[in-house]
Short mmCIF file of C-alpha atoms in Angstrom, two decimals:
data_model
loop_
_atom_site.label_atom_id
_atom_site.label_comp_id
_atom_site.label_asym_id
_atom_site.label_seq_id
_atom_site.Cartn_x
_atom_site.Cartn_y
_atom_site.Cartn_z
CA MET A 1 0.00 0.00 0.00
CA ALA A 2 1.32 3.48 -0.83
CA GLY A 3 2.62 5.26 2.24
CA ASP A 4 3.28 2.01 4.14
CA ASN A 5 6.97 2.48 4.90
CA GLU A 6 7.20 -0.38 7.40
CA HIS A 7 8.18 -2.90 4.70
CA THR A 8 9.72 -0.53 2.17
CA VAL A 9 13.14 -1.39 0.77
CA PRO A 10 15.34 1.70 0.29
CA LEU A 11 15.97 2.77 -3.29
CA HIS A 12 19.70 3.27 -3.87
CA THR A 13 20.96 6.10 -6.06
CA ASP A 14 21.98 3.85 -8.96
CA GLU A 15 18.57 2.18 -8.92
CA LEU A 16 16.84 5.56 -8.79
CA LEU A 17 18.85 6.75 -11.79
CA ARG A 18 17.85 3.64 -13.75
CA VAL A 19 14.18 4.24 -12.89
CA LEU A 20 14.36 7.90 -13.90
CA GLU A 21 16.29 7.17 -17.11
CA ARG A 22 13.79 4.47 -18.11
CA THR A 23 10.93 6.84 -17.33
CA LEU A 24 12.62 9.47 -19.50
CA GLU A 25 12.72 7.00 -22.41
CA ILE A 26 9.01 6.27 -21.95
CA GLU A 27 8.10 9.98 -21.78
CA ASN A 28 10.10 10.66 -24.96
CA GLU A 29 8.35 7.82 -26.78
CA LEU A 30 4.94 9.09 -25.67
CA LEU A 31 5.87 12.60 -26.77
CA ARG A 32 6.80 11.36 -30.25
CA THR A 33 3.64 9.25 -30.46
CA TYR A 34 1.37 12.16 -29.53
CA VAL A 35 3.08 14.55 -31.94
CA ILE A 36 2.95 12.10 -34.85
CA ALA A 37 -0.69 11.26 -34.15
CA SER A 38 -1.70 14.91 -33.88
CA GLU A 39 0.01 15.72 -37.19
CA ARG A 40 -1.89 12.93 -38.95
CA ILE A 41 -5.36 13.91 -37.71
CA GLN A 42 -7.18 15.89 -40.38
CA ASP A 43 -10.86 15.69 -39.47
CA ASN A 44 -10.98 16.23 -35.70
CA GLU A 45 -9.46 19.52 -34.57
CA GLU A 46 -10.46 19.00 -30.93
CA LEU A 47 -8.66 15.65 -30.74
CA ARG A 48 -5.63 17.07 -32.55
CA VAL A 49 -5.36 19.87 -29.98
CA ARG A 50 -5.76 17.45 -27.06
CA LEU A 51 -2.94 15.30 -28.42
CA GLN A 52 -0.76 18.38 -28.80
CA ASN A 53 -1.53 19.23 -25.16
CA PHE A 54 -0.54 15.70 -24.14
CA ALA A 55 2.74 16.18 -26.01
CA GLU A 56 3.37 19.48 -24.23
CA GLY A 57 2.78 17.77 -20.88
CA ASN A 58 5.26 15.05 -21.81
CA ALA A 59 7.79 17.68 -22.89
CA LYS A 60 7.50 19.36 -19.48
CA ARG A 61 7.93 16.05 -17.63
CA THR A 62 10.87 15.20 -19.89
CA ARG A 63 12.62 18.45 -18.95
CA GLN A 64 11.90 17.81 -15.26
CA LEU A 65 13.29 14.29 -15.50
CA ILE A 66 16.44 15.50 -17.25
CA ASP A 67 16.94 18.15 -14.57
CA GLU A 68 16.46 15.59 -11.79
CA ILE A 69 18.82 13.07 -13.42
CA ASN A 70 21.47 15.76 -13.87
CA HIS A 71 20.99 16.92 -10.28
CA ILE A 72 21.46 13.40 -8.92
CA LYS A 73 24.48 12.75 -11.14
CA GLY A 74 25.98 16.05 -9.97
CA GLN A 75 25.82 14.82 -6.39
CA LEU A 76 27.77 11.62 -7.14
#
């Protein structure tokens, strides 16, 4: 259960970096997918805009992940 720290195993820095780097890959793939899909939609402007908004959200998370990864690596 989330928040139940009694049985939580600590996440070491190298493991955290792997998690964040994998998440970054996923966010980048989603970003590309949303952009490509939005560019191909011709008959549904509302959906096209929503997909562009999804892509913008992924771009923001991508930047945040890169910053966090760089911050952690800078502390090593």
